[in-house]
mmCIF file of C-alpha atoms and ligand atoms in Angstrom:
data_model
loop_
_atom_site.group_PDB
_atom_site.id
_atom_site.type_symbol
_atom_site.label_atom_id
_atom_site.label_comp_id
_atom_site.label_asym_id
_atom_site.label_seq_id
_atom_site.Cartn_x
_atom_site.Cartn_y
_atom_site.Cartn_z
ATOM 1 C CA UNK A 126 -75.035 -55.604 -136.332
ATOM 2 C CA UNK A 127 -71.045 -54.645 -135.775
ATOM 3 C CA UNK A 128 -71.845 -52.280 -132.823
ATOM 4 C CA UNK A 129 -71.616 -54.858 -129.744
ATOM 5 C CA UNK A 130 -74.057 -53.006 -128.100
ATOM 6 C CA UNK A 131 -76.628 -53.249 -130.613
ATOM 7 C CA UNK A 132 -80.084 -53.899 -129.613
ATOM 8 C CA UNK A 133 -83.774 -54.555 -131.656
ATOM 9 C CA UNK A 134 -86.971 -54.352 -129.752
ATOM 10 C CA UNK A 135 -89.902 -56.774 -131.104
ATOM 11 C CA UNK A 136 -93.382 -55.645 -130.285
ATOM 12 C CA UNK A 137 -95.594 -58.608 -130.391
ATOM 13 C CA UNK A 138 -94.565 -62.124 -129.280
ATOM 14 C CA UNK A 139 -97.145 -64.019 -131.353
ATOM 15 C CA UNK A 140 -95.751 -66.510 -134.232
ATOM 16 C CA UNK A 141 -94.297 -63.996 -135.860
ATOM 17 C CA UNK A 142 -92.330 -61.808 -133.457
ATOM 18 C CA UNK A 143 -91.680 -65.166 -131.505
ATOM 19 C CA UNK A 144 -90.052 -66.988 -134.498
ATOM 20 C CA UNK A 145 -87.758 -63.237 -135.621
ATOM 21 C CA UNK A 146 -86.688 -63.632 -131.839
ATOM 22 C CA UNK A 147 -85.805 -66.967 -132.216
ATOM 23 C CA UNK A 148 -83.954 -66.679 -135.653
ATOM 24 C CA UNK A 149 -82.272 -63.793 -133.861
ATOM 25 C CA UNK A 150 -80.781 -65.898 -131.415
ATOM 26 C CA UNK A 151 -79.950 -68.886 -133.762
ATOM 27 C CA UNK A 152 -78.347 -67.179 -136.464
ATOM 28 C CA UNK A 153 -76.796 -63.960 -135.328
ATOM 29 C CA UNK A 154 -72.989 -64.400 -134.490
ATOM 30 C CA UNK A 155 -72.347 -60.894 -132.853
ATOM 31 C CA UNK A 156 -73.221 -59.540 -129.814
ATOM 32 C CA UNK A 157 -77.108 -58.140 -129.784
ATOM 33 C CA UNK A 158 -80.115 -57.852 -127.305
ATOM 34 C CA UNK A 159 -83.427 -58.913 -128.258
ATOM 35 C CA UNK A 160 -86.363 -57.245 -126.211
ATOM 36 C CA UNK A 161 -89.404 -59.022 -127.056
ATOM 37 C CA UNK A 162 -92.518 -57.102 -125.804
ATOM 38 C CA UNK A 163 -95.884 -58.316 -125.143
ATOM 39 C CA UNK A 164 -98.547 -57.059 -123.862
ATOM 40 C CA UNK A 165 -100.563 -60.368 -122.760
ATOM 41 C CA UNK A 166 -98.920 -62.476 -120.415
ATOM 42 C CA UNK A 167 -101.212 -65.416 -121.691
ATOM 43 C CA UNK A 168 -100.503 -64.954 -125.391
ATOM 44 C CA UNK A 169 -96.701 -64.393 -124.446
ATOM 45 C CA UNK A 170 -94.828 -66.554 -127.296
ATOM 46 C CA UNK A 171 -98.131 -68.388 -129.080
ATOM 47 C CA UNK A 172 -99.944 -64.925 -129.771
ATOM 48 C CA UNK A 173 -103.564 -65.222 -130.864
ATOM 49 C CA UNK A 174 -103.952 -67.866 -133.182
ATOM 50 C CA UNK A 175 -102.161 -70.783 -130.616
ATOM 51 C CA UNK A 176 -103.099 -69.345 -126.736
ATOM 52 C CA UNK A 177 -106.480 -70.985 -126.867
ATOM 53 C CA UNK A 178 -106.763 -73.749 -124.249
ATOM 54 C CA UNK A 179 -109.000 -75.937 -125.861
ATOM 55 C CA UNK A 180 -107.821 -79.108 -127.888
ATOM 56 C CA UNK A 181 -110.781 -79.072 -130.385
ATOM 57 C CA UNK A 182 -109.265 -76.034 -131.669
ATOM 58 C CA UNK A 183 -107.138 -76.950 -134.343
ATOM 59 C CA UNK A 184 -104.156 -75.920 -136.520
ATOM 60 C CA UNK A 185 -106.169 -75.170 -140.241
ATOM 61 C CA UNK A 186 -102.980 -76.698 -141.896
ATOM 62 C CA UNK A 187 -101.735 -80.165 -141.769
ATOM 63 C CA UNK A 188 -98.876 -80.766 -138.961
ATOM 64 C CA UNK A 189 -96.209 -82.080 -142.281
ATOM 65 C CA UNK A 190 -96.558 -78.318 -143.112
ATOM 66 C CA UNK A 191 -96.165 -76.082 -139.856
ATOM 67 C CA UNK A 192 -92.445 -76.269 -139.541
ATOM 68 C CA UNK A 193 -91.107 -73.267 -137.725
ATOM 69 C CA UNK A 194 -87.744 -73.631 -139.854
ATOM 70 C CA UNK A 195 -87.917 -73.664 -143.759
ATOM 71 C CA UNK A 196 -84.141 -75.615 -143.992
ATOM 72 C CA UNK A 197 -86.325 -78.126 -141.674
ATOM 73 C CA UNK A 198 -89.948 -78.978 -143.267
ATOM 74 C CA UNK A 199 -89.962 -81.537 -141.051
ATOM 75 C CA UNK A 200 -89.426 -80.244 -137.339
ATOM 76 C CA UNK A 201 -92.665 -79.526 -136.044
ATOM 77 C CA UNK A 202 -94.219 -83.238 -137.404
ATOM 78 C CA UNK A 203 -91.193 -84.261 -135.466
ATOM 79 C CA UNK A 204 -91.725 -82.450 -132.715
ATOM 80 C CA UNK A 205 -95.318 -83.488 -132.336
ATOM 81 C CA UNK A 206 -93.784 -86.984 -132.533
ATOM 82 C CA UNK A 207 -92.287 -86.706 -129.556
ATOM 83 C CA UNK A 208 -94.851 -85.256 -127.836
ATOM 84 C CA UNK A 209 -97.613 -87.765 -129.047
ATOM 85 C CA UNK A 210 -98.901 -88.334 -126.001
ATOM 86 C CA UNK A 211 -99.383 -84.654 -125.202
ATOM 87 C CA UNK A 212 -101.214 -84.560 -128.420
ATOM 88 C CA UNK A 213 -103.425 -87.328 -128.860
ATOM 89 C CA UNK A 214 -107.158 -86.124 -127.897
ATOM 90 C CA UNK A 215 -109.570 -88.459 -129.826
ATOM 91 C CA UNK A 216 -111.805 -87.548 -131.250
ATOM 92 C CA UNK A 217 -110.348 -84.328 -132.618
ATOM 93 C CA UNK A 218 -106.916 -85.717 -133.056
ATOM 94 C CA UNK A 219 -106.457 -89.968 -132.787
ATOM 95 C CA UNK A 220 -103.142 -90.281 -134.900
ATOM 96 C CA UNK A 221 -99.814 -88.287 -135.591
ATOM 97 C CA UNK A 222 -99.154 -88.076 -138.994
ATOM 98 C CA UNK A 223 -98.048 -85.634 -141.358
ATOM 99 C CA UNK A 224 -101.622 -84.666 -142.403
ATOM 100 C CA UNK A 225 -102.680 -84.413 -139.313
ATOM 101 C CA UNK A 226 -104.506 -81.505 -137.934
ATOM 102 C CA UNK A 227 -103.198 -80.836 -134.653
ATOM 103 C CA UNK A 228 -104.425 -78.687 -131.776
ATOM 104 C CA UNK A 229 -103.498 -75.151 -131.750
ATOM 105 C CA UNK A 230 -102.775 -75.155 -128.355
ATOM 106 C CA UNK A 231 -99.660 -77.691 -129.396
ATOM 107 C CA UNK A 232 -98.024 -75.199 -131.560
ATOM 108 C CA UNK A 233 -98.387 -72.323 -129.214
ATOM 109 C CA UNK A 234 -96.330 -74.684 -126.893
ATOM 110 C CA UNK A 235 -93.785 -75.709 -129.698
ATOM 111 C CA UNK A 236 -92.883 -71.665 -130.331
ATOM 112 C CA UNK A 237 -92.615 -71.532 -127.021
ATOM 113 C CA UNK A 238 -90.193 -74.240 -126.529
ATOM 114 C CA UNK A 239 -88.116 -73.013 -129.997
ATOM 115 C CA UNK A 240 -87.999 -69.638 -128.046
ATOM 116 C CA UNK A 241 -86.345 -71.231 -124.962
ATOM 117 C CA UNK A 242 -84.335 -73.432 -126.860
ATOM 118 C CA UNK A 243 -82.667 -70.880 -128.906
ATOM 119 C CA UNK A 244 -82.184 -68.562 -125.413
ATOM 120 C CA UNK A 245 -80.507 -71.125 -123.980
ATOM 121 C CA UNK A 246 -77.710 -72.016 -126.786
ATOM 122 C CA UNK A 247 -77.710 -68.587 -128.289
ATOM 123 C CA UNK A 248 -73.493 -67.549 -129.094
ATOM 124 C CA UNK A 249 -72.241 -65.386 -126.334
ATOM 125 C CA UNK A 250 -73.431 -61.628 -126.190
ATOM 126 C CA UNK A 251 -76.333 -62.329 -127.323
ATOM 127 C CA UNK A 252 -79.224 -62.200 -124.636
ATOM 128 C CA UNK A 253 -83.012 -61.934 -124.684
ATOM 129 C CA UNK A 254 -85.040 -60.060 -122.534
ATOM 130 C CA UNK A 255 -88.588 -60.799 -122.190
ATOM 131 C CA UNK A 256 -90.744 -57.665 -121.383
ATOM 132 C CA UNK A 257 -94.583 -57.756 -120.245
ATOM 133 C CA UNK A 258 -95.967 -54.732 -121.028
ATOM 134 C CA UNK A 259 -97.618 -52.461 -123.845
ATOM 135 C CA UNK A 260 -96.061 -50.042 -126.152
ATOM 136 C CA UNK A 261 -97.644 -46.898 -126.903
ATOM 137 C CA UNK A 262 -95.832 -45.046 -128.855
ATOM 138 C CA UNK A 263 -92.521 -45.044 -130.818
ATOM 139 C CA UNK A 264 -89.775 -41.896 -131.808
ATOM 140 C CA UNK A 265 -87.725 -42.646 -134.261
ATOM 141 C CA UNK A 266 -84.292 -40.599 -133.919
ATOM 142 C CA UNK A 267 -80.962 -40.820 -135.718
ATOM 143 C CA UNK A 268 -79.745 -42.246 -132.683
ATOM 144 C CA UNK A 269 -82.156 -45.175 -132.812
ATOM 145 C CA UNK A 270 -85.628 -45.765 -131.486
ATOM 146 C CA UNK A 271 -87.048 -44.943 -127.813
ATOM 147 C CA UNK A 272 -90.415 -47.434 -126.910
ATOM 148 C CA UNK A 273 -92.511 -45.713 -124.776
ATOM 149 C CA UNK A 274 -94.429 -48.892 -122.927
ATOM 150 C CA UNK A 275 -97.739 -48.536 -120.715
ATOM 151 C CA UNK A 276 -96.551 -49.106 -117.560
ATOM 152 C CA UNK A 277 -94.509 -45.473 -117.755
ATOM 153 C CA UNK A 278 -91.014 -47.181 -118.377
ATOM 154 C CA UNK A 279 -88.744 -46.421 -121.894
ATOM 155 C CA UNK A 280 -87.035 -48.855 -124.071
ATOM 156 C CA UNK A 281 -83.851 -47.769 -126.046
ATOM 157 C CA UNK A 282 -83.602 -50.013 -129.019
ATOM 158 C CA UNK A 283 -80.909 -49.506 -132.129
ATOM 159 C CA UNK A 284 -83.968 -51.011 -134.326
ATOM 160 C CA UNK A 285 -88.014 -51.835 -134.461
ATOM 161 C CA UNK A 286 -90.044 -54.411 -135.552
ATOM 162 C CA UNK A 287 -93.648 -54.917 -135.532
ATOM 163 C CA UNK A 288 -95.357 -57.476 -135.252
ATOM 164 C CA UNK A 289 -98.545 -56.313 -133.712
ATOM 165 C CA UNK A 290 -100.364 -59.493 -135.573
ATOM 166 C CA UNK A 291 -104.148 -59.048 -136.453
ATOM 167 C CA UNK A 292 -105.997 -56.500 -135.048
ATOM 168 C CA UNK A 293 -109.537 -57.063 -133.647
ATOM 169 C CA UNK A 294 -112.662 -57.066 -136.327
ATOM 170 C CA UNK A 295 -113.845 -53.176 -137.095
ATOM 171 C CA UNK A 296 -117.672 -52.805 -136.562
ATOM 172 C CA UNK A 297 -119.997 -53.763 -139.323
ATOM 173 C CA UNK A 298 -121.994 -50.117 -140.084
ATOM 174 C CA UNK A 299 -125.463 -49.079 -138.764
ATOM 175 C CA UNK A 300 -127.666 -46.326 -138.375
ATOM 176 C CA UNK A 301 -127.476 -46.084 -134.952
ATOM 177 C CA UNK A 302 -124.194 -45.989 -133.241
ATOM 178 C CA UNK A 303 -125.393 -46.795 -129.971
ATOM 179 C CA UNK A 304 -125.741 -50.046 -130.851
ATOM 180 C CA UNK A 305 -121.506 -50.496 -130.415
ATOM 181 C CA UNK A 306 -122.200 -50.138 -126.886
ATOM 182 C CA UNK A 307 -124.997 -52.079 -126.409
ATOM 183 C CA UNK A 308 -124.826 -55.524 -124.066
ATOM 184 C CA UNK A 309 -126.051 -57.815 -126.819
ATOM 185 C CA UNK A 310 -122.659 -57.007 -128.906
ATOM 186 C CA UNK A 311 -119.475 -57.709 -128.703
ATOM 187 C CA UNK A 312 -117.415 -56.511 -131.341
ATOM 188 C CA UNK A 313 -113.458 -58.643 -130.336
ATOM 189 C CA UNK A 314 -114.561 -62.466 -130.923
ATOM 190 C CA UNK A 315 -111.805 -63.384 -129.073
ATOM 191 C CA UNK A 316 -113.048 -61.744 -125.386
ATOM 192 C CA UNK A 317 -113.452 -64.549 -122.546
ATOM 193 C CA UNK A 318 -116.941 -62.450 -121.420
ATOM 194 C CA UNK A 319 -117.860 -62.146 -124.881
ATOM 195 C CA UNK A 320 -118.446 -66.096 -125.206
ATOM 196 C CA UNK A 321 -119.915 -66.124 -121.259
ATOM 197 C CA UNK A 322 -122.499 -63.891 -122.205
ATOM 198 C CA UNK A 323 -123.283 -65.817 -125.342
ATOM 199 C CA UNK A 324 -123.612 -69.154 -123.359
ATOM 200 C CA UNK A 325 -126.575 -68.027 -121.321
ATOM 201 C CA UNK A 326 -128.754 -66.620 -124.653
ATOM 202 C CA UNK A 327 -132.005 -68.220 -126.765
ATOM 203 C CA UNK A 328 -129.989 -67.747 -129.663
ATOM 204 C CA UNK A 329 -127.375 -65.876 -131.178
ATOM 205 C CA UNK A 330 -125.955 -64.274 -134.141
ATOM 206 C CA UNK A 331 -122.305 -64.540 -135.903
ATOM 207 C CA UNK A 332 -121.211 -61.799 -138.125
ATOM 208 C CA UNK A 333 -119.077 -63.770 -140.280
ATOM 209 C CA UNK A 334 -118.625 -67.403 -141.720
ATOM 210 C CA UNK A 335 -114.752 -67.770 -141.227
ATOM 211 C CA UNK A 336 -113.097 -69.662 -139.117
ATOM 212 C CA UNK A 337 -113.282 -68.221 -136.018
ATOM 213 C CA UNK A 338 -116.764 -68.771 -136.507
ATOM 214 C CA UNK A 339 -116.073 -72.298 -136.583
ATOM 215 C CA UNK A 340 -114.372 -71.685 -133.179
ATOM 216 C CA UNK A 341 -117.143 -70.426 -131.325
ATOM 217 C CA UNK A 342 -119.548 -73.166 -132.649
ATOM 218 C CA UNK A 343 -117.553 -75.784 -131.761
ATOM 219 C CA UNK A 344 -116.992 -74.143 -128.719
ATOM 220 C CA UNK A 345 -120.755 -73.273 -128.153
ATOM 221 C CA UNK A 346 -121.611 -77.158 -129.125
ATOM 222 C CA UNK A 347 -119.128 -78.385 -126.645
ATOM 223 C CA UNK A 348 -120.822 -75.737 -123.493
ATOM 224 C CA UNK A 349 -124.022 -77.624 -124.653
ATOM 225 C CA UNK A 350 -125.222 -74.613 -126.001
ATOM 226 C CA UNK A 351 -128.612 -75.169 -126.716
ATOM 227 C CA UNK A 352 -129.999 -72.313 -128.171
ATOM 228 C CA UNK A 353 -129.854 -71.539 -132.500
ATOM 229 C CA UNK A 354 -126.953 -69.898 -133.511
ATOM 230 C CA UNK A 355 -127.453 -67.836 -137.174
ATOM 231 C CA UNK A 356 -124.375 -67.318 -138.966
ATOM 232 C CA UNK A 357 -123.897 -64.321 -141.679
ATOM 233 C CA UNK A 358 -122.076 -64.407 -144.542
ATOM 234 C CA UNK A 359 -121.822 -61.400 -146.807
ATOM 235 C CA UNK A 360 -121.565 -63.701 -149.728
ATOM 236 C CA UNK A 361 -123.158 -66.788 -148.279
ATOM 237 C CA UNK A 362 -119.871 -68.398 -148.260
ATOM 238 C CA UNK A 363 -119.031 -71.467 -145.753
ATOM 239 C CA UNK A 364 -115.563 -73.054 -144.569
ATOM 240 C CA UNK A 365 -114.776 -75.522 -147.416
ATOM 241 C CA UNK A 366 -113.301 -79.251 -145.642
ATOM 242 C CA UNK A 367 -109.727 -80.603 -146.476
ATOM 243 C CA UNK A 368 -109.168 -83.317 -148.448
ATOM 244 C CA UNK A 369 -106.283 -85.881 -149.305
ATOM 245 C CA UNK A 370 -104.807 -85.748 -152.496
ATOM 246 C CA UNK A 371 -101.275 -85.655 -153.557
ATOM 247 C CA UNK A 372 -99.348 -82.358 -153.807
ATOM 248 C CA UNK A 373 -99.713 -79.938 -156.853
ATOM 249 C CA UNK A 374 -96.721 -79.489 -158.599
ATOM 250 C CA UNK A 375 -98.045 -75.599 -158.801
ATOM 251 C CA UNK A 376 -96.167 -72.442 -158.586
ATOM 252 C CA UNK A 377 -96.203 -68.847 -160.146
ATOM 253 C CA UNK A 378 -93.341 -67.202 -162.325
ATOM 254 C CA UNK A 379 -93.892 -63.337 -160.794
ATOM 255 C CA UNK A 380 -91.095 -62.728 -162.711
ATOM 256 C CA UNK A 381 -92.331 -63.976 -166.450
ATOM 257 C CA UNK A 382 -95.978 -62.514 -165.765
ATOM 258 C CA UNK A 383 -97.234 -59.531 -164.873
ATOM 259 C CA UNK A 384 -98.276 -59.181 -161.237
ATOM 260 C CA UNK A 385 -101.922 -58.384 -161.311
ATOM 261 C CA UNK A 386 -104.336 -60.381 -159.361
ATOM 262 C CA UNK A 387 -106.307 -60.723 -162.504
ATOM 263 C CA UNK A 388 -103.108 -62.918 -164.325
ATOM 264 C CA UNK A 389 -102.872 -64.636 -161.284
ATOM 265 C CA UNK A 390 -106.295 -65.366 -161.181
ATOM 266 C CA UNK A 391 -106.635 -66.741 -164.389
ATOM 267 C CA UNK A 392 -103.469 -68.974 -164.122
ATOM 268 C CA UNK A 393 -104.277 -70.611 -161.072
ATOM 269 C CA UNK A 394 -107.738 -71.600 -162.365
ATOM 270 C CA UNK A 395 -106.006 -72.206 -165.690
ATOM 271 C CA UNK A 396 -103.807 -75.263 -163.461
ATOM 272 C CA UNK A 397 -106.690 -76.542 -161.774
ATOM 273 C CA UNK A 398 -108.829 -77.056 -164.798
ATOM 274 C CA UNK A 399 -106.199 -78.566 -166.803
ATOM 275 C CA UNK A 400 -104.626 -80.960 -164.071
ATOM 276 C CA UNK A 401 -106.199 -83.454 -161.974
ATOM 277 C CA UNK A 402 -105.413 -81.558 -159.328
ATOM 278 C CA UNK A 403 -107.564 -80.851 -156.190
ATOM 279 C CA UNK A 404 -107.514 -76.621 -155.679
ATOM 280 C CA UNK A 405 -106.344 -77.332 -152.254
ATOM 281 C CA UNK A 406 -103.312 -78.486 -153.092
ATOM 282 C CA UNK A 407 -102.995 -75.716 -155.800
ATOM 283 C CA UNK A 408 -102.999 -73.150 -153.326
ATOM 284 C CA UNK A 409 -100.998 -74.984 -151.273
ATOM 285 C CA UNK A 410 -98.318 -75.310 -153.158
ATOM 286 C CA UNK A 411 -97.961 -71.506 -153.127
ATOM 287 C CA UNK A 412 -97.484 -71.494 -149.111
ATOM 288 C CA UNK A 413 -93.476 -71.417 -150.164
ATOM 289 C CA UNK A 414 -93.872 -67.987 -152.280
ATOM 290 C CA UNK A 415 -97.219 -66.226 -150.697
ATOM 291 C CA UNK A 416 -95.028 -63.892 -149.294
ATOM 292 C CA UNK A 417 -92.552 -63.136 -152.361
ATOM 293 C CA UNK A 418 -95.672 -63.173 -154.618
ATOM 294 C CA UNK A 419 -97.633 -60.575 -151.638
ATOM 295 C CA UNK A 420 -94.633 -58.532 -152.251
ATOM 296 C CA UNK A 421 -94.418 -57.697 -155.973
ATOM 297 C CA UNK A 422 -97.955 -56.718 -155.916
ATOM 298 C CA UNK A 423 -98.493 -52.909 -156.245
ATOM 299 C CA UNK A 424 -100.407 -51.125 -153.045
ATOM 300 C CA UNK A 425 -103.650 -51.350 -155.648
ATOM 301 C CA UNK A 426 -103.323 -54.691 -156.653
ATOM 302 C CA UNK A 427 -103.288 -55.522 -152.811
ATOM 303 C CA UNK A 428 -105.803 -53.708 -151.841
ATOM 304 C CA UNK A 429 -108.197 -55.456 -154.633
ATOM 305 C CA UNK A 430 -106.953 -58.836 -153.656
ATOM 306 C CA UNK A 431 -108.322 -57.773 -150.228
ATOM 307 C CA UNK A 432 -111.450 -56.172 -151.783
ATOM 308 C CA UNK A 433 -112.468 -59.333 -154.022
ATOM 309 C CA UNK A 434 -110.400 -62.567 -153.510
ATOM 310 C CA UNK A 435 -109.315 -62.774 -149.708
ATOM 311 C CA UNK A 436 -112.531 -64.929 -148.400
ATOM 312 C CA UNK A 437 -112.228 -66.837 -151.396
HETATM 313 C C1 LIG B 229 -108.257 -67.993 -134.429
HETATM 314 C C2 LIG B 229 -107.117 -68.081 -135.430
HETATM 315 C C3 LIG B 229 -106.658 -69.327 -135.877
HETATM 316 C C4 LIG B 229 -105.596 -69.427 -136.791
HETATM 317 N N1 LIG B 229 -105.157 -70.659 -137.194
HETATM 318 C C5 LIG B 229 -104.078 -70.755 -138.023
HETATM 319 C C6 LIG B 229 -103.537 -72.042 -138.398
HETATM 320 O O1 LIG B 229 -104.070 -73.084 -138.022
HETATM 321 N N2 LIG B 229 -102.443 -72.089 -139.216
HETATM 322 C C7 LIG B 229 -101.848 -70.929 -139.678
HETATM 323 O O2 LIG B 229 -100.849 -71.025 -140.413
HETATM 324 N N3 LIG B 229 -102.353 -69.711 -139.332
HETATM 325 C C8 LIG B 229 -103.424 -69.604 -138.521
HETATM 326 N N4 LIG B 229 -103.924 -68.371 -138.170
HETATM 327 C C9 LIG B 229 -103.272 -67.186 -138.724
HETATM 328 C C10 LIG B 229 -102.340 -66.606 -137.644
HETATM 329 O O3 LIG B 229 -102.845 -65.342 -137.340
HETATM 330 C C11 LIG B 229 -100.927 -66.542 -138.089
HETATM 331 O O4 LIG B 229 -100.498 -67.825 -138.474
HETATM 332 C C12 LIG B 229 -99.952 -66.082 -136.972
HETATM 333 O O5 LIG B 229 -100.249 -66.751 -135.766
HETATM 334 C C13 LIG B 229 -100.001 -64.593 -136.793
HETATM 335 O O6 LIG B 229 -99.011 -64.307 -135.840
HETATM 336 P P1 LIG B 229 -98.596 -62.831 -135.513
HETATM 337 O O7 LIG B 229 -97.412 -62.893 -134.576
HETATM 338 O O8 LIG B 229 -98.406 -62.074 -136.769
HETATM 339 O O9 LIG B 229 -99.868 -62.184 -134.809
HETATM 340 P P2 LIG B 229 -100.562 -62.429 -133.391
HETATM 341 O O10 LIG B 229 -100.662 -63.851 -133.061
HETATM 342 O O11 LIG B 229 -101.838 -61.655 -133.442
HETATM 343 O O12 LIG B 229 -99.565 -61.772 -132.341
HETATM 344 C C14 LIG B 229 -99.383 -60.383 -132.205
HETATM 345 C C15 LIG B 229 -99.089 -60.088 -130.743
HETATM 346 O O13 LIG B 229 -98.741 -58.726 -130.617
HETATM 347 C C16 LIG B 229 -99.229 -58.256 -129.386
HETATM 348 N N5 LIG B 229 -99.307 -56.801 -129.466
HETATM 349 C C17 LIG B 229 -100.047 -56.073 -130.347
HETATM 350 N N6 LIG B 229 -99.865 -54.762 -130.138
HETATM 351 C C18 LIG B 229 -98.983 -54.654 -129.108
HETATM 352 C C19 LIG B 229 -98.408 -53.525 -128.427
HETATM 353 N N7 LIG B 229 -98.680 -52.261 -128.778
HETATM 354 N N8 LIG B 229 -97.561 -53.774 -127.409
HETATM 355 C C20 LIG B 229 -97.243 -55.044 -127.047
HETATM 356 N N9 LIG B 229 -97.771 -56.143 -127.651
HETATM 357 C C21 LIG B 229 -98.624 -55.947 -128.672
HETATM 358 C C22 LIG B 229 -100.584 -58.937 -129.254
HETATM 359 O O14 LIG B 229 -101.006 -58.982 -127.886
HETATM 360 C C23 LIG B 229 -100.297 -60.317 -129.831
HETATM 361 O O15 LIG B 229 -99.973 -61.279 -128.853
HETATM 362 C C24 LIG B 229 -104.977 -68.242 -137.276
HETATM 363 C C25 LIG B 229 -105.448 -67.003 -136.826
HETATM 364 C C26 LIG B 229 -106.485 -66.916 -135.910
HETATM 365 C C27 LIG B 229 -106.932 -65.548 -135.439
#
């Protein structure tokens, strides 16, 4: 970052590409653009997770442990503190406290305030340029990186990131592929039309028994949606509740054991049988290292960690 012309495109302004932008800003001393590309003006800066409009939608983690700035475990409790009366929609959410769980839509706005914020007092040189639009396709060249977007225009960056967040659901398999294209599916939960069409049925049918299946009941409920709605799970699993209970003093030693998914496994369970503590809190404690531990797994122990223990 010496070259005073130097220049990094983001693709994605969800959490992810939001908060790089923002560190950008903050921390970088020399001079440096920051195009930050999005393709949905209505997800610009909250993303997928935190665009939804409705206030029963809620944050799955409690607000004490959402902070945008690691240094700062605090800031978004804080923030929401400030903004209590924003906030406060009994009956989802009636106090604001650290273990609150606070709408979604709330943390969508507090990226998009950090964003802002850090524009606005960001050293001199450094400048952020907001771009609507979608990239399509990337060359990489010794000279840097040209962004090809939808709209026809190019983008000259010195470096890429992506942060193209999670990609819609793939289609569960059948015998009949005509069925993708039929009227009574919709394959991207998170379509507008998808959950009109839904509110006019008898009944209905949820492939999956995550979260955002949680979403569209709540949201279903709250329509008055009065027809049955069947949820599938492939292993009859349900979303387990939080509880209270006092933080796990939990963490794993990648370095001292060997990173399988099988040790880790076994040493988690290991903790929670032989403390008194809640699993919850077990696996919270790990929020601080999930990515360090992600990373020293090999490609295979990933992938089986996807195969076998991700909807656990
Ligand atoms: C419904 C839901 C609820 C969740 N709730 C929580 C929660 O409570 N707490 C928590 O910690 N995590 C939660 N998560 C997890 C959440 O996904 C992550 O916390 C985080 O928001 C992911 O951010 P992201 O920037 O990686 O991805 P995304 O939010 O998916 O953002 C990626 C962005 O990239 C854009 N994009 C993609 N391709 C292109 C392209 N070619 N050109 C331009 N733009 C492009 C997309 O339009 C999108 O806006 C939730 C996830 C979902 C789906």
């Amino acid at each position: 970052m010496t070259n005073p012309q130097a220049s990094i495109a983001i693709v994605g302004a969800g959490c992810s590409g939001t908060l790089l932008a923002a560190h950008l800003l903050k921390k970088t001393t020399n001079a440096l653009t920051v195009y930050l590309v999005e393709r949905n003006p209505q997800q610009y800066g909250k993303g997928v997770a935190y665009s939804t409009s409705a206030s029963c939608h809620l944050l799955n983690v409690p607000a004490g442990n959402m902070s945008a700035f690691p240094e700062d475990p605090g800031h978004f409790f804080k923030w929401a503190q400030q903004n209590e009366k924003k906030l406060l929609c009994p009956p989802w959410v009636t106090e604001i406290v650290p273990s609150a769980f606070l709408p979604r839509r709330s943390y969508g706005e507090y990226l998009c305030q950090i964003l802002e914020e850090a524009d606005k007092t960001a050293a001199a040189g450094m400048r952020l340029q907001r771009v609507i639009d979608e990239v399509v396709d990337v060359r990489l060249d010794s000279k840097g990186v040209e962004l090809q977007l939808a709209s026809g225009a190019k983008l000259l960056a010195d470096r890429i990131v992506l942060a193209l967040g999670n990609f819609p659901p793939g289609n569960p398999k059948v015998a009949d592929p005509r069925f993708y294209n039929s009227m009574r599916y919709y394959g991207n939960p998170w379509l507008p039309e998808a959950y009109e069409a839904v509110l006019n049925t008898e009944s209905c049918l949820l492939i999956g028994s995550g979260l955002t299946m949680a979403d569209w009941c709540i949201n279903l409920k709250r329509a008055g949606y009065a027809g049955a709605i069947h949820v599938l799970s492939r292993r009859g699993l349900w979303p387990k509740a939080h509880k209270l209970a006092p933080p796990a003093d939990f963490s794993i030693d990648s370095d001292l054991l060997r990173p399988t998914v099988r040790n880790w496994l076994h040493t988690l369970r290991a903790y929670i049988r032989g403390s008194d503590c809640n699993w919850r809190y077990a696996m919270d404690a790990l929020r601080p290292s999930t990515q360090r531990l992600w990373k020293t797994l090999s490609v295979v122990e990933q992938r089986r960690f996807l195969r076998h223990l991700r909807p656990y």
